XYZ file of C-alpha atoms in Angstrom:
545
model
C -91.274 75.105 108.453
C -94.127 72.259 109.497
C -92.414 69.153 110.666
C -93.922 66.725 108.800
C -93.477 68.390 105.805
C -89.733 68.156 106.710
C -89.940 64.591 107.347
C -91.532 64.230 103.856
C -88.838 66.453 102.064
C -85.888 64.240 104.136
C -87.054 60.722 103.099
C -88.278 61.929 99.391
C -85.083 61.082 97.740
C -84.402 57.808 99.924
C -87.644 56.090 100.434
C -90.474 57.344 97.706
C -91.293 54.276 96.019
C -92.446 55.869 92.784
C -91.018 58.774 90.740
C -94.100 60.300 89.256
C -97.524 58.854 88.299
C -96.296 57.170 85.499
C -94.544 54.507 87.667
C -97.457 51.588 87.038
C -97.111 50.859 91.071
C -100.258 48.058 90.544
C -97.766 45.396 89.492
C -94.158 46.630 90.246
C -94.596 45.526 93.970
C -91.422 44.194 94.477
C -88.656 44.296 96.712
C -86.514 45.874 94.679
C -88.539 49.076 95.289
C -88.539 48.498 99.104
C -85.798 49.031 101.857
C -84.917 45.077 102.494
C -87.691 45.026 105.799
C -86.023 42.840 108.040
C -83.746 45.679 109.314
C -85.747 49.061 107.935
C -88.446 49.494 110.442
C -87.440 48.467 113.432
C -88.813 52.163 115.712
C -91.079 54.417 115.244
C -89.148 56.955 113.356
C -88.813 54.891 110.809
C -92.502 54.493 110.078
C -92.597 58.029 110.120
C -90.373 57.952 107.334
C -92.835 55.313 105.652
C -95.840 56.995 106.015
C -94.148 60.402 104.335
C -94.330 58.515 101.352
C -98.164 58.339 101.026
C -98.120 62.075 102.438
C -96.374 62.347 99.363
C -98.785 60.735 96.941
C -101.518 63.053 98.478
C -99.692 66.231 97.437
C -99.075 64.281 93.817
C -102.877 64.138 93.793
C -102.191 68.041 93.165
C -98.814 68.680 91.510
C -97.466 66.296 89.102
C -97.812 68.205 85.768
C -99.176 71.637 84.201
C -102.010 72.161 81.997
C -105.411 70.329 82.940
C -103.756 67.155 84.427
C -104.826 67.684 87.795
C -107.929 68.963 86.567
C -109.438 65.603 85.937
C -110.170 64.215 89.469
C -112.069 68.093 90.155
C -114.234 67.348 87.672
C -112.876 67.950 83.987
C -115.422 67.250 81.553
C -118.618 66.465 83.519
C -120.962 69.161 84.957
C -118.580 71.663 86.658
C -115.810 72.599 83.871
C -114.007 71.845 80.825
C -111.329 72.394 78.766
C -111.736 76.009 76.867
C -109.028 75.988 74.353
C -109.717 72.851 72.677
C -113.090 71.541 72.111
C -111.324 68.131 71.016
C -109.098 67.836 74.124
C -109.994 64.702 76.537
C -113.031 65.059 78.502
C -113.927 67.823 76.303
C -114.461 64.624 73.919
C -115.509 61.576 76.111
C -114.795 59.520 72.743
C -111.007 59.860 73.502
C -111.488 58.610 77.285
C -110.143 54.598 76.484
C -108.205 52.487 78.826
C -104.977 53.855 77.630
C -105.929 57.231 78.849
C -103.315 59.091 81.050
C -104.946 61.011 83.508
C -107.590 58.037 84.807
C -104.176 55.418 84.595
C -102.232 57.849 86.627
C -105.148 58.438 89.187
C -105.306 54.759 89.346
C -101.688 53.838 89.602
C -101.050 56.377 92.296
C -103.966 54.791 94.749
C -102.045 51.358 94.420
C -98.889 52.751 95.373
C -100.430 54.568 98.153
C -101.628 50.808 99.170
C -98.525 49.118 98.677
C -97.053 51.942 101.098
C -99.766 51.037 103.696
C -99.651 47.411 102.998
C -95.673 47.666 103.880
C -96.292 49.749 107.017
C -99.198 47.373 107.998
C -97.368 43.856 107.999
C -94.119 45.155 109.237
C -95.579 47.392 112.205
C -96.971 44.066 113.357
C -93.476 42.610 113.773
C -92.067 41.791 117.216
C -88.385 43.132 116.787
C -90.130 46.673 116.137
C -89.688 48.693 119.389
C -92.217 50.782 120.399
C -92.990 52.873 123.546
C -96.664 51.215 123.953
C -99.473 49.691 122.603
C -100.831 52.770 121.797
C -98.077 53.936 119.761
C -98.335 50.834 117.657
C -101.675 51.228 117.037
C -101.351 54.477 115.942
C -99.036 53.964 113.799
C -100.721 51.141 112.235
C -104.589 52.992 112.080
C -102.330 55.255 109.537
C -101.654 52.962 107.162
C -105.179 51.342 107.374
C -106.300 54.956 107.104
C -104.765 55.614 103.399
C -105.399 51.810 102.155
C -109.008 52.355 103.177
C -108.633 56.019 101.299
C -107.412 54.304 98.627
C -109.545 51.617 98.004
C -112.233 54.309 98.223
C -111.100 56.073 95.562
C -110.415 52.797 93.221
C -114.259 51.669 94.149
C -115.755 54.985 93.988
C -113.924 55.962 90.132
C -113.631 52.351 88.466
C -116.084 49.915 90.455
C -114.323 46.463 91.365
C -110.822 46.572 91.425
C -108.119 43.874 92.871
C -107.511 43.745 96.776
C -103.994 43.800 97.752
C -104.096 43.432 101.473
C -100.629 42.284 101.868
C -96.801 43.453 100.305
C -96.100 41.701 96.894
C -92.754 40.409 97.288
C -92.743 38.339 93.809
C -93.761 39.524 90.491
C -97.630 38.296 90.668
C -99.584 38.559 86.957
C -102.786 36.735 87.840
C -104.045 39.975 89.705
C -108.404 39.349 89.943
C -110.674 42.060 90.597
C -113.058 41.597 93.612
C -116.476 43.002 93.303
C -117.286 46.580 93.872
C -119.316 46.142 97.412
C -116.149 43.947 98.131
C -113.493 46.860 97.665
C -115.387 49.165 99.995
C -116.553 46.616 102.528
C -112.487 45.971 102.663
C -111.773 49.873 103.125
C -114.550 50.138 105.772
C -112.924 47.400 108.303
C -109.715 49.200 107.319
C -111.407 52.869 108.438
C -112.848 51.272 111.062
C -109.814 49.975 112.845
C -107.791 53.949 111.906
C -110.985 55.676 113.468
C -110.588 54.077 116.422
C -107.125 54.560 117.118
C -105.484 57.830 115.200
C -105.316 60.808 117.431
C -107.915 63.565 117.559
C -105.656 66.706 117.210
C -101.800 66.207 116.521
C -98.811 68.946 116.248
C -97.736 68.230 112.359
C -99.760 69.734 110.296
C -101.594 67.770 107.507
C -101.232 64.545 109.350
C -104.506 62.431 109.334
C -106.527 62.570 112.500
C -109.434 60.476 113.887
C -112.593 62.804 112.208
C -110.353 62.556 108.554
C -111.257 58.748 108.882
C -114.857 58.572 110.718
C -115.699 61.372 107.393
C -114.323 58.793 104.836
C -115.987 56.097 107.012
C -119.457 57.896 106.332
C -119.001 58.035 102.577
C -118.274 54.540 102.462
C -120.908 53.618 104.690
C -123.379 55.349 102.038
C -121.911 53.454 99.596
C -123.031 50.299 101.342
C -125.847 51.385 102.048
C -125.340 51.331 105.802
C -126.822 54.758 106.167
C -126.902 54.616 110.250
C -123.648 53.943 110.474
C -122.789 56.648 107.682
C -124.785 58.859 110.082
C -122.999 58.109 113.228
C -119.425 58.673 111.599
C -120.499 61.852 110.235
C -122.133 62.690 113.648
C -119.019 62.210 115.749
C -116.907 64.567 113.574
C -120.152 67.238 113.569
C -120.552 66.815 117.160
C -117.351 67.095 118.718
C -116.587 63.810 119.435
C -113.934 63.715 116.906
C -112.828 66.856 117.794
C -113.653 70.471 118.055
C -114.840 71.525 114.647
C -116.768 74.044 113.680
C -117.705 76.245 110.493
C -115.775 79.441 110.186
C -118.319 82.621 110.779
C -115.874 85.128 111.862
C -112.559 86.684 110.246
C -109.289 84.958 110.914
C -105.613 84.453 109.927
C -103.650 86.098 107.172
C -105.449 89.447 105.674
C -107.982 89.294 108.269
C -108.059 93.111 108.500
C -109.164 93.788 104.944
C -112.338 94.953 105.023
C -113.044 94.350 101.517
C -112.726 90.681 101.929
C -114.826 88.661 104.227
C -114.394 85.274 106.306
C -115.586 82.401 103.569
C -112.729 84.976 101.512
C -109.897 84.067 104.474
C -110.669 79.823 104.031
C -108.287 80.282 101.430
C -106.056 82.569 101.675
C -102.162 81.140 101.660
C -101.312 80.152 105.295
C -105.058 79.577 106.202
C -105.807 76.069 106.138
C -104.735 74.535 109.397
C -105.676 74.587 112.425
C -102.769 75.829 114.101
C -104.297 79.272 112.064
C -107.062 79.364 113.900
C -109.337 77.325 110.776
C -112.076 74.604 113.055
C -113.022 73.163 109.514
C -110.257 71.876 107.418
C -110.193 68.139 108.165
C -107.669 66.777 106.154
C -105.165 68.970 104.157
C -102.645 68.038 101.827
C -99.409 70.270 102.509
C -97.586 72.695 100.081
C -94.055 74.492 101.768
C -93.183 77.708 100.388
C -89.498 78.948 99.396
C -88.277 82.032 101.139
C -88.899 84.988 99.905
C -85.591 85.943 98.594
C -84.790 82.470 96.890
C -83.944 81.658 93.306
C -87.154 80.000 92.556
C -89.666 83.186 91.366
C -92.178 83.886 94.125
C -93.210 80.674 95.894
C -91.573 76.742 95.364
C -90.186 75.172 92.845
C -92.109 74.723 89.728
C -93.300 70.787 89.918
C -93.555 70.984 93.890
C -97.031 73.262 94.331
C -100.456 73.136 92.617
C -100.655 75.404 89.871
C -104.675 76.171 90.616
C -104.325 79.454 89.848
C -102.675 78.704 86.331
C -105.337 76.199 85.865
C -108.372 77.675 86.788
C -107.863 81.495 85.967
C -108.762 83.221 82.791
C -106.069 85.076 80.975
C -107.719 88.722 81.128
C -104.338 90.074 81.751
C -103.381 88.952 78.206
C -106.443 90.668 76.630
C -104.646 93.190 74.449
C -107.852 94.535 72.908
C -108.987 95.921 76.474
C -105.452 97.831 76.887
C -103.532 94.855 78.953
C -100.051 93.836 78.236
C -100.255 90.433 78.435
C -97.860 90.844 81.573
C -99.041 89.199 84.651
C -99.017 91.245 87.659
C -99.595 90.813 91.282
C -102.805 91.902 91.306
C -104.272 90.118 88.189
C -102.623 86.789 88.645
C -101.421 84.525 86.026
C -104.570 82.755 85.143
C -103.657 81.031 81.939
C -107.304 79.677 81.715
C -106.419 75.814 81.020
C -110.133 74.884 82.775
C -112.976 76.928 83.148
C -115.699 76.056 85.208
C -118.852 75.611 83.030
C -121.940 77.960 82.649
C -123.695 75.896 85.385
C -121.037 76.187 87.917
C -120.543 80.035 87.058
C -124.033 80.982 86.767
C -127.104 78.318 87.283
C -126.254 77.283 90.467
C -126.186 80.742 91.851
C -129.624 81.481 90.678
C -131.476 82.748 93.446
C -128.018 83.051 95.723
C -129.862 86.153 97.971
C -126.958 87.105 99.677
C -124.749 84.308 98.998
C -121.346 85.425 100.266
C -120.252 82.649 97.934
C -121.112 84.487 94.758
C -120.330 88.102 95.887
C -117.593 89.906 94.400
C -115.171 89.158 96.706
C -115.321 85.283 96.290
C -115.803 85.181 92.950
C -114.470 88.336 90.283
C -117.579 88.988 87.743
C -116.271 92.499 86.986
C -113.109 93.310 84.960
C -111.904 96.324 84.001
C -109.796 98.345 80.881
C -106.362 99.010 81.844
C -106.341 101.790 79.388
C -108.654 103.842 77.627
C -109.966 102.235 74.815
C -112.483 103.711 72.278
C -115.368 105.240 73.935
C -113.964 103.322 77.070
C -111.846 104.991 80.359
C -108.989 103.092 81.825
C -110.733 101.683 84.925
C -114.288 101.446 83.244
C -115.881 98.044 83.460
C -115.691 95.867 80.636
C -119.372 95.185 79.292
C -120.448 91.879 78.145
C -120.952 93.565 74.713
C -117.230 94.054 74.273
C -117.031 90.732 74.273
C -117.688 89.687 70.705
C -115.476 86.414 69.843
C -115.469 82.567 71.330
C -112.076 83.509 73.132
C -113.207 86.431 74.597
C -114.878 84.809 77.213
C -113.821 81.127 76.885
C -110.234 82.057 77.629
C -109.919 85.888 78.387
C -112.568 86.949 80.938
C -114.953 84.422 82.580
C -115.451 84.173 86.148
C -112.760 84.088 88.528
C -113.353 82.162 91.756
C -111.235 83.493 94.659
C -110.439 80.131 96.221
C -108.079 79.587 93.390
C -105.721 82.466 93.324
C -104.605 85.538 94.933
C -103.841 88.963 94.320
C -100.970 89.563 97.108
C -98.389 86.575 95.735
C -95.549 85.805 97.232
C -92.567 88.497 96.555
C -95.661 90.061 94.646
C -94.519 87.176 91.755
C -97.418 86.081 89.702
C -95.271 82.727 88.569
C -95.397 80.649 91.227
C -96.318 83.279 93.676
C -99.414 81.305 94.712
C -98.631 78.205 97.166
C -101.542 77.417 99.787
C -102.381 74.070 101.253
C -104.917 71.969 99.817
C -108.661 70.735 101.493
C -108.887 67.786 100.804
C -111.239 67.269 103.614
C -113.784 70.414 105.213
C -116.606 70.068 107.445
C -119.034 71.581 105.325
C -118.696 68.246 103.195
C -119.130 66.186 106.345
C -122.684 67.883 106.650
C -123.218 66.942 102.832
C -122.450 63.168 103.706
C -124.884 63.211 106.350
C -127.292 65.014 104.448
C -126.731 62.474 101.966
C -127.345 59.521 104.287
C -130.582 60.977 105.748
C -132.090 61.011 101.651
C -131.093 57.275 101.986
C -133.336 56.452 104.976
C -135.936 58.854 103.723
C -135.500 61.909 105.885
C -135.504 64.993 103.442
C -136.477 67.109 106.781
C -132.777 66.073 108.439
C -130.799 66.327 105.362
C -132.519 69.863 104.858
C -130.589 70.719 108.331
C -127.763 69.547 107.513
C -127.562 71.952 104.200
C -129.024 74.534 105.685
C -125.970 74.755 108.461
C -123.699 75.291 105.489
C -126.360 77.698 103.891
C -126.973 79.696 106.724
C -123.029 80.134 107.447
C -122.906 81.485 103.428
C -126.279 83.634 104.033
C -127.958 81.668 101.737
C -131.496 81.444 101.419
C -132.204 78.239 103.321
C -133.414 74.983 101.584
C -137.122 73.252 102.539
C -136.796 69.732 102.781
C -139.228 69.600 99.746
C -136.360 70.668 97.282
C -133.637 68.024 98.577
C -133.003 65.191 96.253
C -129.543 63.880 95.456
C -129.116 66.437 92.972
C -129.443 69.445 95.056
C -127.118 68.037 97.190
C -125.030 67.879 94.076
C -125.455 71.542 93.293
C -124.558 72.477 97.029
C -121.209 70.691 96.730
C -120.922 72.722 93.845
C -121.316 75.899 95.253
C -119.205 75.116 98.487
C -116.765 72.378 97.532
C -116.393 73.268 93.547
C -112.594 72.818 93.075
C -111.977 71.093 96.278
C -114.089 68.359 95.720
C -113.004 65.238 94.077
C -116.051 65.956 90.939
C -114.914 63.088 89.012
C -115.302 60.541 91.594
C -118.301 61.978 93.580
C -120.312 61.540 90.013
C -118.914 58.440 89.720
C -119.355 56.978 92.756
C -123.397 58.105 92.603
C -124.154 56.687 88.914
C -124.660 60.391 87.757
C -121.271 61.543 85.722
C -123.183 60.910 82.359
C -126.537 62.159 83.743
C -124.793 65.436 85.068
C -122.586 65.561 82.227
C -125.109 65.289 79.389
C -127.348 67.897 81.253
C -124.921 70.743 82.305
C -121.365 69.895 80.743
C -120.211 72.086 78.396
C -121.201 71.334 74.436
C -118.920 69.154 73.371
C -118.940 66.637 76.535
C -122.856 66.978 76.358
C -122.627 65.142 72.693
C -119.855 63.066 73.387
C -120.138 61.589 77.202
C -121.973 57.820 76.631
C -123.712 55.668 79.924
C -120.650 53.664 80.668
C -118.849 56.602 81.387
C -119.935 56.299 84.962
C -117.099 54.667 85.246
C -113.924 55.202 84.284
C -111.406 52.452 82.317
C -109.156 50.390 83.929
C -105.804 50.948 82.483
C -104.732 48.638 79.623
C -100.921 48.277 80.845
C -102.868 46.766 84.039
C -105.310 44.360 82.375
C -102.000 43.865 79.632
C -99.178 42.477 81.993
C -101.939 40.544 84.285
C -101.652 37.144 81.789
C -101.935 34.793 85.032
C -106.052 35.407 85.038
C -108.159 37.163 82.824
C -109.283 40.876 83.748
C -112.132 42.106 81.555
C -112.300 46.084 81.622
C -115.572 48.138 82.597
C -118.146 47.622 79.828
C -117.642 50.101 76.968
C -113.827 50.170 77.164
């Protein structure tokens, strides 16, 4: 078992400063919540303990409920998917996103508890009774909780513009919070990424841990953000060229399953067990860490049900429960137990991949087009492919058969157990995305020639017919993410971040977001229980909410 997963699993019980999502961490900081810090973190063990917590709040980014909860951040209801089983569901209807809405108040509160986790390991790391081995242990220690309060402030700039900056443990309850200016939050999270950069490691032994190219990538982002689009270049350019590390795209077979020739190496990027680098994977960056049961435990298949990602649940369509095409409506190990709670949209499934050549990316193996009777039905031989003209009612292809990417499921599960048979760790960070940054940046100063490099390293690595640098524009670096990062990427915030959720939205979301999704949605509402319990100082919410 990976060690810091164990150090996560120890302290979760003792130390986790929230419960679930629902805890409103943005004005709870108090010491009640904390260990008293005079006599908790006094070595470096201890820390370790500390920092499990916002380890912790990474894999809740993933895993705290079923359905289409963790849905949102990938993108539910903008350009890449939506909710098929109810056109009035949230996001489906942008009319029911207000600031009392769930999934954008959880996404909020859980950044602000990652910061008051940094904030505590920050002030107290600083402390002169603390005993460490070196200088260099201290600062490492410390560029890891400057590394998730500059991640988080990221996120709160990128998804809801200017938020408040807490730069320092709350030890009194404080209601006269103020929100600082957009530019403000991320020029705060670049010092912060600035100072981790400079002093994580560039490879480490646990698994998942953050290392030096995790911050110089988030560094870039931000940079664009600001506008600073050499020094967005530069931080991109140290993880590309090695100076952060040895990373590299994966062009060759490796890992798990390797020696199936049906499947191919973009196929073994996410197959369970696949992710780190200790697999032999040069890409993954930054990956959020799911532990798997034994085989022969209680718990069907893989972990418990609240402690893994249910992606495969999520994402899946149900074509194992279409009775009319001879299925049972039993899930099996080779179908999965796709339950089809958010399919990607029409654009994601079919316009982006217009012209794919030879695409890897869009052949069979990555993502399932054909499906097939599993008895014989009519006219129609068990094994025969199931024609689109079979397909005659709304749920026939909103919920039973639709495009299944491969990245999202398996058909080997653990103890050959669809139900929670499918556990893998989680990109949350991949170089191909560190190309799409710098690609980015180069648009910014004007060099459509450079970013059409950049994409064309990812392209070429797919087989893709390579881009000319007179059809980049912000949008077809949009559609690239899409093609590589779709599901991995955080959708939601991207758009937001860029101004383009409602432009996106209203051009390739599915129907219902199309007529529903209004300007201001480009960026999302701060919660009410935040801007309700803040009576010290006013806090006016984002226009439109």
């Amino acid at each position: 078992m990976r060690s810091y997963k164990n150090i996560a699993m120890a302290v979760t019980a003792g130390l986790m400063l929230f419960s679930s999502c629902k805890d409103d961490a943005f004005l709870n900081e108090t010491l009640k919540d904390r260990l008293n810090t005079e006599t908790a973190y006094t070595n470096k063990a201890q820390f370790d303990a500390l920092s499990a917590n916002m380890y912790r709040s990474i894999q809740l980014m993933y895993n705290t409920a079923d359905l289409t909860h963790e849905a949102f951040i990938l993108g539910l209801g903008t350009d890449v998917a939506f909710d098929p089983r109810d056109d009035a569901a949230k996001f489906n209807n942008w009319g029911l996103v207000t600031s009392r809405e769930p999934f954008s108040e959880d996404w909020f509160n859980l950044q602000y508890a990652i910061i008051r986790d940094a904030n505590t390991l920050i002030e107290n790391a600083s402390k002169p009774t603390v005993l460490w081995v070196n200088d260099a242990q201290k600062n490492e220690t410390l560029a890891e909780g400057y590394f998730f309060r500059g991640f988080a402030y990221r996120n709160l700039a990128n998804m809801y513009g200017g938020v408040p900056i807490v730069d320092k443990p709350v030890d009194n309850a404080k209601i006269d919070f103020v929100r600082n200016t957009r530019e403000e939050v991320w020029a705060f999270a670049k010092k912060d990424l600035e100072f981790a950069r400079t002093n994580l490691p560039l490879t480490t032994a646990s698994p998942g841990r953050v290392i030096r190219a995790a911050a110089d990538h988030v560094l870039a982002e931000v940079s664009i953000c600001l506008k600073d689009y050499d020094g967005a270049i530069a931080a991109a350019t140290r993880v590309i060229d090695g100076t952060d590390g040895a990373y590299s795209l994966v062009n060759a077979r490796f890992g798990a399953r390797s020696s199936e020739t049906d499947k191919d190496y973009y196929y073994d990027l996410f197959v369970m067990g696949n992710q780190n680098r200790q697999t032999g994977n040069n890409e993954g960056i930054f990956v959020a860490q799911f532990e798997q049961t034994s085989t022969g435990a209680a718990v069907i298949g893989g972990t418990q049900f609240a402690g893994r990602p249910l992606i495969e649940r999520m994402m899946w369509c149900n074509y194992w429960g279409l009775a009319k095409a001879g299925y049972n409506n039993v899930a099996q190990d080779s179908t999965g137990r796709g339950v089809a709670y958010c399919r990607p949209t029409n654009y994601t499934n079919y316009t982006i991949w217009k012209n794919a050549g030879t695409d890897i990316r869009n052949n069979e193996t990555n993502i399932k087009r054909k499906y097939y009777f599993a008895a014989n039905v009519g006219s129609f031989k068990k094994g025969d492919i199931i024609p689109k003209s079979f397909l005659t009612t709304r749920d026939d292809t909103m919920i039973y058969v639709y495009p299944n990417w491969a990245k999202f499921g398996t058909d080997k599960h653990i103890a050959q157990k669809p139900d929670n048979g499918y556990v893998r760790d989680f990109y949350l960070i991949r170089l191909p995305e560190t190309y799409f940054l710098r690609a980015e940046a180069y648009l910014g100063k004007s060099r459509a020639d450079l970013a059409a490099d950049d994409l064309n390293v990812v392209r070429r690595r797919a087989k893709a017919p390579l881009v000319a640098a007179t059809d980049v524009n912000i949008d077809y670096i949009l559609d690239e993410r899409a093609r590589e990062l779709f599901g991995e990427e955080f959708r939601m915030m991207t758009l937001t971040r860029l101004g383009k959720l409602y432009e996106r939205t209203k051009k390739y979301g599915y129907e219902r977001a199309q007529e529903s999704v209004q300007m201001f949605n480009n960026l999302m509402p701060i919660p009410q229980t935040a801007i309700d319990r803040n009576v010290g100082a006013q806090m006016l919410n984002n226009p439109g909410y």
